[in-house]
XYZ file of N, CA and C in Angstrom:
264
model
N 29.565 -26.829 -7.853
C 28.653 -25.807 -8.272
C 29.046 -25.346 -9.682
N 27.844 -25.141 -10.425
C 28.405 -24.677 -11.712
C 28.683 -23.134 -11.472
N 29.714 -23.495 -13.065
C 30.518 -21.503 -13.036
C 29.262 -20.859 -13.317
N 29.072 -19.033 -13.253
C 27.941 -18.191 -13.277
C 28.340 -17.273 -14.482
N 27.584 -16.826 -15.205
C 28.117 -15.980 -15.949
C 28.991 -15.229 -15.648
N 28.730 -14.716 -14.571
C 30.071 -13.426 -14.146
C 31.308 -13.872 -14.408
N 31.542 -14.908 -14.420
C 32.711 -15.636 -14.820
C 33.562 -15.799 -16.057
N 32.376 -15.083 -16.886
C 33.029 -15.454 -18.694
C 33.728 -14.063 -18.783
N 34.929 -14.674 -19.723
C 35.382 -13.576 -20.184
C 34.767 -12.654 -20.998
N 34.772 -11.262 -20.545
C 34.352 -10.217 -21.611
C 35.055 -9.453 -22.492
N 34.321 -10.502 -23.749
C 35.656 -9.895 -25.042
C 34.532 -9.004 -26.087
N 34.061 -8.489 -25.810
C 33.472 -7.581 -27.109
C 34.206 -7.245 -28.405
N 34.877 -7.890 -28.955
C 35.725 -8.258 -30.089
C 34.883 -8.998 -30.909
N 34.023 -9.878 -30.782
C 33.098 -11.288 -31.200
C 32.230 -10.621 -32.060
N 32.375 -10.567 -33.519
C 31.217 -9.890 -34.005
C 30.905 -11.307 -35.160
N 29.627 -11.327 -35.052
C 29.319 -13.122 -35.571
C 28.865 -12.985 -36.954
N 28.537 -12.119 -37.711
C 28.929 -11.983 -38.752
C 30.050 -12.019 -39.710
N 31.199 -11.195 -39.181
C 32.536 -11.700 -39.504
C 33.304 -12.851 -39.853
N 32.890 -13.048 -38.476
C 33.319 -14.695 -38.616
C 32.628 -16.010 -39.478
N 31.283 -15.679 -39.809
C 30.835 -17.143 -40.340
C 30.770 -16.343 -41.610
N 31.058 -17.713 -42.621
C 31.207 -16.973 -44.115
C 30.833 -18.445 -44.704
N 29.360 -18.185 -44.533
C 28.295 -18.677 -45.475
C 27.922 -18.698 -46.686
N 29.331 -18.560 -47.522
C 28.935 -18.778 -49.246
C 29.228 -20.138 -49.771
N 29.669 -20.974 -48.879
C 29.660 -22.313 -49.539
C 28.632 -22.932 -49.731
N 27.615 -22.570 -48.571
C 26.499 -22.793 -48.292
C 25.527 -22.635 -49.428
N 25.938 -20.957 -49.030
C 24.702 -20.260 -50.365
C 25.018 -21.215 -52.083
N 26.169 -21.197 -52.352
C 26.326 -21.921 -53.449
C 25.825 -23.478 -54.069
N 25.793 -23.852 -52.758
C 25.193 -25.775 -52.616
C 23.774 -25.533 -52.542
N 23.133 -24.762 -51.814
C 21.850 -24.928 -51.862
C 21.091 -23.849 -53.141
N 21.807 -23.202 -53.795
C 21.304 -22.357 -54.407
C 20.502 -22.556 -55.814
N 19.383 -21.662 -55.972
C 18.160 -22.604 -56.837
C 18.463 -22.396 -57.878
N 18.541 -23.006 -58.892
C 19.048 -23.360 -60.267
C 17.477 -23.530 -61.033
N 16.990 -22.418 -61.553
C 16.137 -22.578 -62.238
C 16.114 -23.464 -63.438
N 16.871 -23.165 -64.151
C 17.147 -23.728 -65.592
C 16.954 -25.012 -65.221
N 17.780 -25.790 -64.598
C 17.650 -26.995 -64.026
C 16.412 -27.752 -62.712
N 15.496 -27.235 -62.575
C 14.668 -26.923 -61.756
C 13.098 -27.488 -62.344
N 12.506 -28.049 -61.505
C 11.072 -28.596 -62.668
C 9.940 -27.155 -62.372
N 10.351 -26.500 -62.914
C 9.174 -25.097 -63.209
C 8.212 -25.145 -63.935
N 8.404 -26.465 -64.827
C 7.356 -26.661 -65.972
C 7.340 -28.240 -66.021
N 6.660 -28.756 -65.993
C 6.338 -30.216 -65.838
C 4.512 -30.492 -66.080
N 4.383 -31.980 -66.043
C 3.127 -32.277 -66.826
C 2.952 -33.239 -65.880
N 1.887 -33.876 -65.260
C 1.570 -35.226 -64.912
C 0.454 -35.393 -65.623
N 0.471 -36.693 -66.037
C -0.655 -36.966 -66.683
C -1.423 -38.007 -66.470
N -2.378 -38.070 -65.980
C -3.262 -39.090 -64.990
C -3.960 -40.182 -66.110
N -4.679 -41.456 -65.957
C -5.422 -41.805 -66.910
C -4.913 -42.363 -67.730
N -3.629 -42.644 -67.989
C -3.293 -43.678 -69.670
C -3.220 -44.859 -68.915
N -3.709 -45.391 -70.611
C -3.776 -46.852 -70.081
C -2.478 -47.751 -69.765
N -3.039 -48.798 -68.996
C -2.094 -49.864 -68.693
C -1.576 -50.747 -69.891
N -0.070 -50.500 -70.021
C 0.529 -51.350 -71.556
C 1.586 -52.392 -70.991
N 1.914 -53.303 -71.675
C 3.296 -53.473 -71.262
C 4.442 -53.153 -71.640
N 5.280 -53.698 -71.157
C 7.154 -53.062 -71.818
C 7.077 -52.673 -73.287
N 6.602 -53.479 -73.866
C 7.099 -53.693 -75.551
C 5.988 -52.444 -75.776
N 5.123 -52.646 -75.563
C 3.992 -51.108 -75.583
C 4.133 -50.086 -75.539
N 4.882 -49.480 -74.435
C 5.418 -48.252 -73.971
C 5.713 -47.352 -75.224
N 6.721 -47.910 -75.842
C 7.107 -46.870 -77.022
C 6.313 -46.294 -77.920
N 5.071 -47.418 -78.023
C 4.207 -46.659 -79.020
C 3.156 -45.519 -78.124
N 3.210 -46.046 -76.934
C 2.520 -45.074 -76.207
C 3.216 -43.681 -75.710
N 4.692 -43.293 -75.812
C 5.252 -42.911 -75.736
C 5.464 -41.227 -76.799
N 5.618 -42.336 -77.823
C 5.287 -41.454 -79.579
C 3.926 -40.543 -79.545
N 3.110 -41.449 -78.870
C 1.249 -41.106 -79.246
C 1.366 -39.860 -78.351
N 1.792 -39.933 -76.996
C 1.904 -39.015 -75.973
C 3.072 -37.634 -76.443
N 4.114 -38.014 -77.318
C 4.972 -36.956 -77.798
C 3.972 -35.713 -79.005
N 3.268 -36.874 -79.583
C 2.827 -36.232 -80.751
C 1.072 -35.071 -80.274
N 0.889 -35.763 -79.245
C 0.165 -34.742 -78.322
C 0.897 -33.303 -78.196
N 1.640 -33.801 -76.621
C 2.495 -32.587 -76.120
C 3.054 -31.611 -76.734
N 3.701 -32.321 -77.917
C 4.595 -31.408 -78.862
C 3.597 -30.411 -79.577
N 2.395 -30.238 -79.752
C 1.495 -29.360 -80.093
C 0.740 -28.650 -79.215
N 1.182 -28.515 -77.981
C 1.165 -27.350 -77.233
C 2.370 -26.994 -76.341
N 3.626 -27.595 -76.834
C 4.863 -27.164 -76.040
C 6.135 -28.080 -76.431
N 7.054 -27.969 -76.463
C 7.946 -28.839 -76.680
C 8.126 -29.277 -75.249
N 8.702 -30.968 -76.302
C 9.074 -31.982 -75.291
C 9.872 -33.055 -75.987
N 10.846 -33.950 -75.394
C 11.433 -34.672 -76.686
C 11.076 -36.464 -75.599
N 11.317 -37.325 -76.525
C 11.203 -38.645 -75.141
C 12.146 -38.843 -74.430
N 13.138 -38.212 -73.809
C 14.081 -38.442 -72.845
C 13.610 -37.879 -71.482
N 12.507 -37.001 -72.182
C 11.934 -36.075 -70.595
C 10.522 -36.550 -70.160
N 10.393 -37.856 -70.811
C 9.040 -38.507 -70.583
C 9.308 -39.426 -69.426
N 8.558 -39.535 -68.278
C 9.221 -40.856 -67.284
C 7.528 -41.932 -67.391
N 8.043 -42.926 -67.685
C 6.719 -44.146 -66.981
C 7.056 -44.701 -66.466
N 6.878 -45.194 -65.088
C 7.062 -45.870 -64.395
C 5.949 -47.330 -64.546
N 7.080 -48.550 -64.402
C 6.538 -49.822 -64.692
C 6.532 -50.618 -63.538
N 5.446 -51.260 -63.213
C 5.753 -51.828 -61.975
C 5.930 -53.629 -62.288
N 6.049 -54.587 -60.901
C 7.195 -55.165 -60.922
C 6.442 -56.395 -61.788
N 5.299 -56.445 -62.461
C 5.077 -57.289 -63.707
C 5.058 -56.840 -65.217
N 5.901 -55.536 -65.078
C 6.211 -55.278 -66.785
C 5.457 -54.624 -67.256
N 4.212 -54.015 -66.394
C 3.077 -53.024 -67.326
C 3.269 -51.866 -66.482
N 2.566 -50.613 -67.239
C 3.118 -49.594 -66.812
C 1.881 -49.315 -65.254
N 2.114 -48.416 -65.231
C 1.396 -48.189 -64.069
C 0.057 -47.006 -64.491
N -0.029 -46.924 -65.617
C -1.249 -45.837 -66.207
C -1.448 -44.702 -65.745
């Protein structure tokens, strides 16, 4: 037969706050704005280029953006798929 509650020890000592110390936690998950995409662009519609292309499409797309916000090309992503043109 299983034990019944009546059985547990009664320690009213147990205060569960005390004991768990949840700042490692808070620190790992904690939101890092600065680092955080709060401001981002997708941009639908460009055309399909290939590899060697990209850069000039790249420039054309900087020289946009940069006249309503800064942006430099390290924060530009295109993704190319697996025959070398971009994905538009």
């Amino acid at each position: 037969m299983a034990p019944g509650f009546e059985n547990l020890p009664e320690d009213d000592s147990y205060d569960e706050e005390e004991e768990l110390d949840f700042s490692d936690l808070r620190d790992q998950y904690k939101v890092r704005l600065e680092e955080g995409l709060d401001a981002f662009v997708v941009i639908d519609g460009l055309p399909v280029v290939p590899e060697d292309s990209k850069q000039k499409l790249v420039k054309f797309l900087l020289r946009k953006l940069n006249t309503v916000g800064k942006t430099r090309e390290e924060a530009i992503f295109m993704p190319m798929n697996d025959n070398g043109m971009s994905e538009g």
